[in-house]
Short mmCIF file of C-alpha atoms in Angstrom, two decimals:
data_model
loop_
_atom_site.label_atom_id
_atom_site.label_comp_id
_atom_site.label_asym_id
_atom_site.label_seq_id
_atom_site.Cartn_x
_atom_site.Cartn_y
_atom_site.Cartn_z
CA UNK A 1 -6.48 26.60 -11.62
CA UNK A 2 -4.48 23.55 -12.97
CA UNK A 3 -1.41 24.61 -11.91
CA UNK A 4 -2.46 25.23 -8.20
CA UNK A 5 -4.38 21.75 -8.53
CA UNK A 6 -1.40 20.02 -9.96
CA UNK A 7 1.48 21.18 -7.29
CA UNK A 8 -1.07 20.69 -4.13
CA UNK A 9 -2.18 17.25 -5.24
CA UNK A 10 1.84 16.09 -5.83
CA UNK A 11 2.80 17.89 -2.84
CA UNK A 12 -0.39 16.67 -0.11
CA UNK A 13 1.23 14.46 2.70
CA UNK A 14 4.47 14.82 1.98
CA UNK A 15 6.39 11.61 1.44
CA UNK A 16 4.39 8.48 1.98
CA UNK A 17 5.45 5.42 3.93
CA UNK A 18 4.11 2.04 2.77
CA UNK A 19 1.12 1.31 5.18
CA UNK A 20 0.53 5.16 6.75
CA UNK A 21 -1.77 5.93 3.91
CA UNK A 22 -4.09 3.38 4.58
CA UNK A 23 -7.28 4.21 4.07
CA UNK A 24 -6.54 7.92 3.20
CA UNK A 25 -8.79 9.01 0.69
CA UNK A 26 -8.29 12.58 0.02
CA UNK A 27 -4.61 12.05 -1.68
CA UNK A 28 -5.66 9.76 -4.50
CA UNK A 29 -8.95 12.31 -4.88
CA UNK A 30 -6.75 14.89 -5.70
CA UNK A 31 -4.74 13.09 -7.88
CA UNK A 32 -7.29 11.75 -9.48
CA UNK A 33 -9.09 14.82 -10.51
CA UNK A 34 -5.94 16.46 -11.17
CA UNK A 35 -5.71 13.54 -13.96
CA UNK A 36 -9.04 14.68 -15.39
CA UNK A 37 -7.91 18.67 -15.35
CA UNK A 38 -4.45 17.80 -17.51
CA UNK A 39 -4.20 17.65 -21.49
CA UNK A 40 -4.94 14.02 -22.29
CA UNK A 41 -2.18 12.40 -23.70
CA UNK A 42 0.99 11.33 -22.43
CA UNK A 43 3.54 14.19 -20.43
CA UNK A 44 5.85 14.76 -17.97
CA UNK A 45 3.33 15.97 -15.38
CA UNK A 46 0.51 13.37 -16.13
CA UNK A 47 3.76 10.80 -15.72
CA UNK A 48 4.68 12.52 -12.13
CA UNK A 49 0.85 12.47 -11.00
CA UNK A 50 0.34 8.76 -11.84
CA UNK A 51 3.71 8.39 -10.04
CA UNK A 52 2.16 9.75 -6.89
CA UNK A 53 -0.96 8.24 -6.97
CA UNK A 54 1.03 4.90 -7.38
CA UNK A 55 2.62 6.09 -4.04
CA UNK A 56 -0.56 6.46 -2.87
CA UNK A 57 -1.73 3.11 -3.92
CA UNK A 58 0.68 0.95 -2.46
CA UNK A 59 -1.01 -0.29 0.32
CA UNK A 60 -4.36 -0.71 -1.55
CA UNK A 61 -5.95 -4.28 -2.29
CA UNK A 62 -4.85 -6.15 -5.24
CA UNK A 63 -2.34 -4.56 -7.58
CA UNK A 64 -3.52 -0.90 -8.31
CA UNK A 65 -0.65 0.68 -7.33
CA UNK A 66 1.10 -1.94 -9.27
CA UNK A 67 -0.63 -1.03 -12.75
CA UNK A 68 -0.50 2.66 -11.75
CA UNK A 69 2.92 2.78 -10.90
CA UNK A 70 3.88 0.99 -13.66
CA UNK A 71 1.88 3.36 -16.28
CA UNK A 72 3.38 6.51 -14.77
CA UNK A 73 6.79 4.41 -15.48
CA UNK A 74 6.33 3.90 -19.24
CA UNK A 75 4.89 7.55 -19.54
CA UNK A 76 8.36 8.64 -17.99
CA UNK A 77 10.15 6.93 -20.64
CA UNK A 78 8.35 7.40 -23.68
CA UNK A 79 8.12 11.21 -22.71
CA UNK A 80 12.28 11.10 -21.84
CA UNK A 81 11.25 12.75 -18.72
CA UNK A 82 14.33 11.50 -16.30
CA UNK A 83 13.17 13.38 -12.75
CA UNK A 84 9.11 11.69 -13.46
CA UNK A 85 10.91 8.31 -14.58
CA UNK A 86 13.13 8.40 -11.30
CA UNK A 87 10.15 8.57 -9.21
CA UNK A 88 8.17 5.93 -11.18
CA UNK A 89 11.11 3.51 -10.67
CA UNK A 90 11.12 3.93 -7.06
CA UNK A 91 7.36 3.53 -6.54
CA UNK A 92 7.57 0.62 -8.99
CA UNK A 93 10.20 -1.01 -6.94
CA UNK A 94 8.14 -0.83 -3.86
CA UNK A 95 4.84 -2.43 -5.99
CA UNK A 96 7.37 -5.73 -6.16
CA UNK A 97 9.04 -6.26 -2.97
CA UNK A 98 8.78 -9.72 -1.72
CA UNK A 99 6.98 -10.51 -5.02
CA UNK A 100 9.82 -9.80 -7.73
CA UNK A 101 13.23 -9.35 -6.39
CA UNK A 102 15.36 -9.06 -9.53
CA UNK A 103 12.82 -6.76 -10.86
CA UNK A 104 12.93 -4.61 -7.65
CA UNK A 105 17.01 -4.43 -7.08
CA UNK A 106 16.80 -3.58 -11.21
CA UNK A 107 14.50 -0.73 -10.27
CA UNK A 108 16.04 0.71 -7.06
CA UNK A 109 19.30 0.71 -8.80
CA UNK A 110 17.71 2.41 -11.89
CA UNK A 111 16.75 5.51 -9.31
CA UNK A 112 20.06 5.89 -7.83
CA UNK A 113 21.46 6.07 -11.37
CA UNK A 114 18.76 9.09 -12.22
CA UNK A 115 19.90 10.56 -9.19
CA UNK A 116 23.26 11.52 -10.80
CA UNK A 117 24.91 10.97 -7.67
CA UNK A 118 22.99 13.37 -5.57
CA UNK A 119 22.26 12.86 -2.30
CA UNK A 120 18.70 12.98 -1.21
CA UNK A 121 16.38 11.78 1.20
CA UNK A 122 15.07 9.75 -2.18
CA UNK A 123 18.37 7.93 -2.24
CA UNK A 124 17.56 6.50 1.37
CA UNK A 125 14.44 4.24 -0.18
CA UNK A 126 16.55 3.35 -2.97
CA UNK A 127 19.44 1.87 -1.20
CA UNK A 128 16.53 0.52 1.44
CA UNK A 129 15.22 -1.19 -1.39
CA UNK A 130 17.98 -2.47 -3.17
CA UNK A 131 19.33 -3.86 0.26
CA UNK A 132 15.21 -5.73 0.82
CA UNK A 133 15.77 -7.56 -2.57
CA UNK A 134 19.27 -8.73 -2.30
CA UNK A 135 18.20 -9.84 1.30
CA UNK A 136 15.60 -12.18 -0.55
CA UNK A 137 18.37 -12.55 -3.19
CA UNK A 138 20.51 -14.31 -0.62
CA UNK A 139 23.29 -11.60 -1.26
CA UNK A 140 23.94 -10.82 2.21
CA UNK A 141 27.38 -8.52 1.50
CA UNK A 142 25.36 -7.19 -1.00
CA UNK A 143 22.58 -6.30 1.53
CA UNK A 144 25.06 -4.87 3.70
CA UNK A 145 26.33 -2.57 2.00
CA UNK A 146 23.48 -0.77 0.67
CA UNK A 147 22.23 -0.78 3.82
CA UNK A 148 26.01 0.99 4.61
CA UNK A 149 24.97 2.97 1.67
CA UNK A 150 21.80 4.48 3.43
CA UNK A 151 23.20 4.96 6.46
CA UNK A 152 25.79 7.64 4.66
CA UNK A 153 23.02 8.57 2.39
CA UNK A 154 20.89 9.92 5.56
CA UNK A 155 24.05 11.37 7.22
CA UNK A 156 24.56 13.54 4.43
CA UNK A 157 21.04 14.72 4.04
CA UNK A 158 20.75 15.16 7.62
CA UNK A 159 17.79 12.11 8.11
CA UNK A 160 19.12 11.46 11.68
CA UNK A 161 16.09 9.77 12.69
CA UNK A 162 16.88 7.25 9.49
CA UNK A 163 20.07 6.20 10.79
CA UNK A 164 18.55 3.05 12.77
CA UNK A 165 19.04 0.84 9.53
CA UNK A 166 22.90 -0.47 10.03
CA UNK A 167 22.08 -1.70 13.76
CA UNK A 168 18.62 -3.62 12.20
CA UNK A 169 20.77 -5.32 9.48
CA UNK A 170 23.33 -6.27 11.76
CA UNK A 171 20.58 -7.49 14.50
CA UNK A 172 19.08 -9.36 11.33
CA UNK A 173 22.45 -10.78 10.12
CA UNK A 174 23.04 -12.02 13.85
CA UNK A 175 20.15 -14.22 13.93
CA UNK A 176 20.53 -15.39 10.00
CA UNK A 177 24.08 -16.63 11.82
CA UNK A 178 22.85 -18.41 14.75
CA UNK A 179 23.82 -15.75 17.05
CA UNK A 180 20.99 -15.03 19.40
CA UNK A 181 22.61 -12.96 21.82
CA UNK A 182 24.27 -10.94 20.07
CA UNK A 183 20.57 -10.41 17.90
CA UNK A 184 19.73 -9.22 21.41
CA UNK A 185 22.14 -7.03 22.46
CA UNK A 186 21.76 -5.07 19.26
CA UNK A 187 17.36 -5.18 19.69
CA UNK A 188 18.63 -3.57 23.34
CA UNK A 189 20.21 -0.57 21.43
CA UNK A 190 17.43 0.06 19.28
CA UNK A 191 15.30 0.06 22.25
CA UNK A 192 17.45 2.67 23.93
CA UNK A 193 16.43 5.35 20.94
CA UNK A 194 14.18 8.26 22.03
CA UNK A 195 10.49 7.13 22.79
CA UNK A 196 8.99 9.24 19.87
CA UNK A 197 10.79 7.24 17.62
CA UNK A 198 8.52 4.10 16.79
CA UNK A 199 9.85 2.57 14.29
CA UNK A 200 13.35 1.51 15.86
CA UNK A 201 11.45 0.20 18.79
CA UNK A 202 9.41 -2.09 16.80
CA UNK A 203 11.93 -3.77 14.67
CA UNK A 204 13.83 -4.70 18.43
CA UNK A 205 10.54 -5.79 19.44
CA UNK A 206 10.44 -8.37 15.77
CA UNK A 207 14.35 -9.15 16.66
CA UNK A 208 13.44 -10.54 19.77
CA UNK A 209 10.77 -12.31 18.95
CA UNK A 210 12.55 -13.78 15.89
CA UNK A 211 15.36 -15.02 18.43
CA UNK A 212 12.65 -16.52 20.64
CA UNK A 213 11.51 -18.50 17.44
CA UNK A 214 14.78 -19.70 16.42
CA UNK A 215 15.31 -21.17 19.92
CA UNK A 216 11.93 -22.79 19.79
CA UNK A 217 10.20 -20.48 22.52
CA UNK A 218 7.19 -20.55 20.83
CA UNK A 219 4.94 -19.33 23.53
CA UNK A 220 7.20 -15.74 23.69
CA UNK A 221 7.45 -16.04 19.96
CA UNK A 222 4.01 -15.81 19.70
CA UNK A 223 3.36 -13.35 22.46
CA UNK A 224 5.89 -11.16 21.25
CA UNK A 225 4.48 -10.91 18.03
CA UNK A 226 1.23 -9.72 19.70
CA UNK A 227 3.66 -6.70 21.23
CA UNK A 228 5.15 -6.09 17.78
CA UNK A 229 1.34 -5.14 16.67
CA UNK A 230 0.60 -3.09 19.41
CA UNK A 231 3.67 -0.77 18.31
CA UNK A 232 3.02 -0.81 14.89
CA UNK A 233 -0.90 -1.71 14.47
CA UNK A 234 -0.90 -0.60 10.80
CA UNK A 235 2.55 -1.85 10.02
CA UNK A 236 1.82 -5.20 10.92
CA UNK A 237 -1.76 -5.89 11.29
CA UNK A 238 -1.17 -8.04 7.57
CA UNK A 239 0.77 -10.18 9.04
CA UNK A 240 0.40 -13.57 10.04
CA UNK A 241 2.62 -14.10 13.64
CA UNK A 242 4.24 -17.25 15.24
CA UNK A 243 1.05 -18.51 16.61
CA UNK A 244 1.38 -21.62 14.47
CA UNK A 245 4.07 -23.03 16.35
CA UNK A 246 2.22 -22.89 19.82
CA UNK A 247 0.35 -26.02 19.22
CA UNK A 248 -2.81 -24.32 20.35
CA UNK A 249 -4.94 -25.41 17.30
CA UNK A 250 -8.26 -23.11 18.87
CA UNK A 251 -5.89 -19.83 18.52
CA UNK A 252 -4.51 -21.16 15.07
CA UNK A 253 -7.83 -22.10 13.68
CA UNK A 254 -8.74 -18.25 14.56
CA UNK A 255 -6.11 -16.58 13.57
CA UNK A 256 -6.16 -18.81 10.23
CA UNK A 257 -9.64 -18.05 9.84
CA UNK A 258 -9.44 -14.41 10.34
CA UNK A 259 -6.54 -13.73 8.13
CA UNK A 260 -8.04 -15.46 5.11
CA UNK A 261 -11.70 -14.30 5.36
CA UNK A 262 -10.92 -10.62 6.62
CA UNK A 263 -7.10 -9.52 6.04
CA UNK A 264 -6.13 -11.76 2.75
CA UNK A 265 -9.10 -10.19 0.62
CA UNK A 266 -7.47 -6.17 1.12
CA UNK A 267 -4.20 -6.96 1.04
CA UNK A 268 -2.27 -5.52 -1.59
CA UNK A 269 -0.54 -8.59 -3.58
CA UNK A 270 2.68 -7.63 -2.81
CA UNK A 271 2.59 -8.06 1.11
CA UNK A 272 0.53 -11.64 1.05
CA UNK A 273 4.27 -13.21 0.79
CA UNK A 274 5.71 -12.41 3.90
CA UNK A 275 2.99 -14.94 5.75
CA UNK A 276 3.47 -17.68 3.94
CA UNK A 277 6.34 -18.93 5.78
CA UNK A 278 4.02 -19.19 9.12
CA UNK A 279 1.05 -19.90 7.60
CA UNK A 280 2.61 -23.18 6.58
CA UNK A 281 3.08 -24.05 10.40
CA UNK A 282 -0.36 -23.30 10.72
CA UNK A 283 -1.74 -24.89 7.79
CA UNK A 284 -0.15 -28.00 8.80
CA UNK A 285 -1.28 -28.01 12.46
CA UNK A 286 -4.82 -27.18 11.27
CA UNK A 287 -4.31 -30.08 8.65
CA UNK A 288 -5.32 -27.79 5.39
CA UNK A 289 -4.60 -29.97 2.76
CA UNK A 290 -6.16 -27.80 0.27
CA UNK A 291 -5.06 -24.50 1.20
CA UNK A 292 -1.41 -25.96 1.73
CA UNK A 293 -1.88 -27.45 -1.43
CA UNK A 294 -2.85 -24.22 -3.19
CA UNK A 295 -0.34 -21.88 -1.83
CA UNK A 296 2.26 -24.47 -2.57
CA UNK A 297 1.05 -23.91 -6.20
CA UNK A 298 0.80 -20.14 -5.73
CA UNK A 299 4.59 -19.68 -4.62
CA UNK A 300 6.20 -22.46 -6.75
CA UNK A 301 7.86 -19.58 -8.76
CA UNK A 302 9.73 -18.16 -5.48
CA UNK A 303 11.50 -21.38 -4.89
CA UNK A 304 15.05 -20.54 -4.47
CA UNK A 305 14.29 -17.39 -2.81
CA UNK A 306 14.40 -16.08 0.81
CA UNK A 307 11.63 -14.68 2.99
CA UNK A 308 12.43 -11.33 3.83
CA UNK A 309 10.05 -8.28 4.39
CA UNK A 310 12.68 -5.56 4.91
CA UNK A 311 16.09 -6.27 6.29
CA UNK A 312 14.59 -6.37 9.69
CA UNK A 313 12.35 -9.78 9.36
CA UNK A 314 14.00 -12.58 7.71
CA UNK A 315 12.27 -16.10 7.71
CA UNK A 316 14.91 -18.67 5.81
CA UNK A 317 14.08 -20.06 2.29
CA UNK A 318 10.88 -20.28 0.55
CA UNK A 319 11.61 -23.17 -0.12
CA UNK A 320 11.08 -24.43 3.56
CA UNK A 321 7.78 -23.40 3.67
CA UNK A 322 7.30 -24.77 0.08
CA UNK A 323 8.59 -27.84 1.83
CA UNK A 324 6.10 -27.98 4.62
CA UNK A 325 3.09 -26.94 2.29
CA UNK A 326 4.04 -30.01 -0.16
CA UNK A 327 4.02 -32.44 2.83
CA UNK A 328 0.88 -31.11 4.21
CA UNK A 329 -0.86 -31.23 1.28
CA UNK A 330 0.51 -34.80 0.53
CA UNK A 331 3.26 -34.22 -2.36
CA UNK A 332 5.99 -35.75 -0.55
CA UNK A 333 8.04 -36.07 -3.50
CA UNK A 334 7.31 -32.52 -3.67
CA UNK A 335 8.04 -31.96 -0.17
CA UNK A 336 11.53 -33.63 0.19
CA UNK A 337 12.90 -31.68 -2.76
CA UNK A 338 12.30 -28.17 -1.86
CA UNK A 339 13.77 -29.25 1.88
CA UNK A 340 16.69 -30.76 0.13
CA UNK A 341 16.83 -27.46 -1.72
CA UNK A 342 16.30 -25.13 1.38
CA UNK A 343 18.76 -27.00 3.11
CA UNK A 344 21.43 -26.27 0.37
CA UNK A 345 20.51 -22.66 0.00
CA UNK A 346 21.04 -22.01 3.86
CA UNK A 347 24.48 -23.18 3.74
CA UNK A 348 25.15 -21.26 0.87
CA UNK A 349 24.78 -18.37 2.85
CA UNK A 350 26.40 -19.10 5.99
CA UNK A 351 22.79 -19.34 7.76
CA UNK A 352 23.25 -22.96 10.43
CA UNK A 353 20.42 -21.41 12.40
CA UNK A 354 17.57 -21.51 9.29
CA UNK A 355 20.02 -24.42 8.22
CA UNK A 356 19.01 -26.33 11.34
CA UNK A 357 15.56 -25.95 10.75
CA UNK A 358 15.77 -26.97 7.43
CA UNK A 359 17.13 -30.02 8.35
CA UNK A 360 14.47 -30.99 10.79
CA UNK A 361 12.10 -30.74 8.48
CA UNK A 362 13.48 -32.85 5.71
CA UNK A 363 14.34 -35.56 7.66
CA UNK A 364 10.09 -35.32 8.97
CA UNK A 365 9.57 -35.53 5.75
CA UNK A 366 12.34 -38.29 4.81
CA UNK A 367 10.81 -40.54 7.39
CA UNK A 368 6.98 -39.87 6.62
CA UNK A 369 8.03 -40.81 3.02
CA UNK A 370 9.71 -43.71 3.76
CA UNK A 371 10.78 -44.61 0.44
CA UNK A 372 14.23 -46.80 -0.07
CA UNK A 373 17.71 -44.99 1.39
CA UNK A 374 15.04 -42.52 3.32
CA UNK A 375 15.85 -43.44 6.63
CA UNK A 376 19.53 -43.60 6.14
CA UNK A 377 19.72 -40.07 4.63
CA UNK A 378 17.27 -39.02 7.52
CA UNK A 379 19.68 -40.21 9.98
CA UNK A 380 22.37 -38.26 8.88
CA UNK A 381 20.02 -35.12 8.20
CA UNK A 382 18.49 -35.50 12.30
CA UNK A 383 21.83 -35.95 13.27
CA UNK A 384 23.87 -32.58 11.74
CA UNK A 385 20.67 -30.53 12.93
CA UNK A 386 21.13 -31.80 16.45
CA UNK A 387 25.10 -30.96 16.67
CA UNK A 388 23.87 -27.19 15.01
CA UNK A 389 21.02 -27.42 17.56
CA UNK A 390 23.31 -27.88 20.79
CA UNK A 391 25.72 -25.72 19.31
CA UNK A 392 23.64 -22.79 18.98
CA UNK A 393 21.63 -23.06 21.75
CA UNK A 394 17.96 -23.95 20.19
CA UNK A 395 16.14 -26.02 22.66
CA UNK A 396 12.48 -26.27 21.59
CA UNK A 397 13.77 -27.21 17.74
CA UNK A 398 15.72 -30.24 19.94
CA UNK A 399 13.09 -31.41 21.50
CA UNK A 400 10.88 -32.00 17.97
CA UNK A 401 13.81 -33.33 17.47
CA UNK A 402 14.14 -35.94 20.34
CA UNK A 403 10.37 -36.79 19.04
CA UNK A 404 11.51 -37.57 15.65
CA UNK A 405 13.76 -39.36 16.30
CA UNK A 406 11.67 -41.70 19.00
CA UNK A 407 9.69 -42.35 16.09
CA UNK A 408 6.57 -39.34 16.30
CA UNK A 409 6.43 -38.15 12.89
CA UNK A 410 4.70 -35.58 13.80
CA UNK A 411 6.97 -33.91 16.59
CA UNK A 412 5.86 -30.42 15.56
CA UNK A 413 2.17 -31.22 16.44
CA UNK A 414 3.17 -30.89 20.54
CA UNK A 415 5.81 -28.26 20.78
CA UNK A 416 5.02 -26.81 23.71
CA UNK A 417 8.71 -25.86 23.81
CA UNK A 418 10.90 -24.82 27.04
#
């Protein structure tokens, strides 16, 4: 019965988040052999199945859901079927988070379009979306308000549980600001949500540790990114955490070696991003020159983008960790620019926290260079990142600091921080 086949297959786990479907093989079965039981050719149903298996496929290694997504897309428009092509778009956008973000905002915006102005619980990944890539955009009004978008989207279709987005952004916008306690007292009110829900609790437990980082705790840092997998094991299992800025090279050399040889090779493409921004620190530690100099490669094209994985993580510029991977690989031409560049782009949004950091690092890589007018400009860098330092309240980056400037050019290599 193709009919029966067709609606059970489209309508088997309901709507599916990015990482629950791990693993789950009897969705895409379905699917699949509902693909074999249609007419062959292309159709509004065949579009809406490859739609769903895309759906499916989004947490699968490589870029499946990518190419299936992205199929069921093109069916949608050749057939001019608007409801099939307004779920393609969304599944599309989530294919090229963190990889894309134009494409992704250009995506998410084309759903809400299709939607005609109705309100439905597809609206809140939309405006979830569109807020994710003008995060990594560095359109922070912009990200507000479509995160002030979803919030009204969920009150009107009566998504309660979905209304823990506003108090993430601002948590997230907090720390992008320098403002650590305030980052804290908002991770406190997400913690205060029923137990049952999960989610909520997890992105407090990633604002904490986020404001541990940007103070240079690096031992709670990486401790608390340990408690951030143990409430969302699937969620962030393909991560890498903070572990690189601990200084302990035995647990980086580990953690470096288990990512690459047994999470990296089932990743789905789009989610390898997100770690490059620590896996710098820990490439550098472990002195990597190849690998630093091949991911440096790899992410060239995301220079002048920011490292976001949802409004509630937000790691500064690419081109920070760009910065760090050109140094360690021994491009300090290379190196100097993309800090110079991060630098810029973290004023340019009002970010003296990422800004700070940014600065450290340039000057590092300023006085490792060493080339004529380094120092002087190095001086001047060392000495606006220690006013932001005090300012803010970031102890363990001041102390790298205090070793650069005694002359270690390598003050990250001890950071046992406060």
């Amino acid at each position: 019965d193709v009919d029966t086949a067709y609606e059970a297959a489209l309508e088997y786990g309901g709507l599916q988040g990015v990482w629950e479907a791990y693993g789950e093989e009897r969705g895409p079965a379905q699917l699949r052999t509902v693909l074999e039981l249609l007419e062959p050719g292309d159709s509004e149903r065949r579009a809406l199945v490859l739609a769903r298996l895309g759906e499916w496929l989004v947490s699968a290694p490589g870029d499946e859901g990518a190419r299936v997504a992205r199929d069921a897309y093109d069916m949608a428009v050749r057939v001019e079927a608007p409801g099939a092509r307004r779920f393609a778009a969304s599944v599309v956008a989530l294919t090229v988070r963190n990889l894309d973000p134009p494409a992704q905002l250009a995506f998410n915006e084309e759903a809400l379009a299709l939607l005609g102005g109705v309100t439905t619980a597809d609206a809140l990944t939309a405006y979830g979306g569109a807020s994710d890539a003008r995060l990594a955009l560095g359109d922070l009004d912009g990200a507000g308000a479509a995160v002030d978008e979803q919030h009204a989207a969920a009150e009107a279709c009566g998504q309660r549980s979905q209304d823990f987005w506003r108090e993430t952004w601002q948590m997230t916008r907090a720390l992008i600001e320098g403002r650590f306690s305030d980052a804290r007292a908002l991770a406190d009110t997400l913690d205060a949500r029923p137990e049952d829900q999960v989610i909520p609790r997890l992105f407090a437990a990633i604002g904490r540790t986020d404001a541990d980082y940007m103070e240079g705790r690096w031992a709670k840092a990486a401790a608390g990114w340990l408690e951030g997998r143990r409430l969302g094991p699937m969620i962030m299992a393909p991560y890498v955490g903070y572990e690189g800025a601990t200084a302990d090279a035995d647990l980086v050399r580990r953690e470096w070696d288990r990512w690459r040889t047994e999470v990296e090779p089932i990743l789905p493409t789009w989610s390898r991003p997100p770690s490059v921004g620590m896996l710098s620190e820990n490439l550098r530690l472990l002195g990597e020159r190849e690998a630093a100099a091949a991911y440096s490669e790899e992410f060239a094209g995301h220079s002048g983008q920011f490292f976001t994985n949802g409004v509630c993580w937000f790691h500064g510029p690419f081109d920070t960790a760009l910065g760090v991977l050109s140094v360690t690989a021994g491009d300090l031409d290379a190196g100097v620019a993309y800090l110079t560049r991060a630098v810029e782009q973290c004023d340019t949004i009002g970010s003296p926290s990422w800004g700070m950091i940014a600065r450290l690092e340039l000057a590092t890589a300023l006085r490792t260079r060493g080339a004529s007018g380094d120092e002087e400009l190095a001086a001047t860098t060392a000495a606006e990142a220690r006013r932001v330092g005090e300012e803010l309240g970031m102890p363990g980056w001041l102390e790298r600091l205090d070793r650069l400037d005694s002359g270690d050019l390598e003050p990250w290599r001890p950071a046992s921080g406060p």
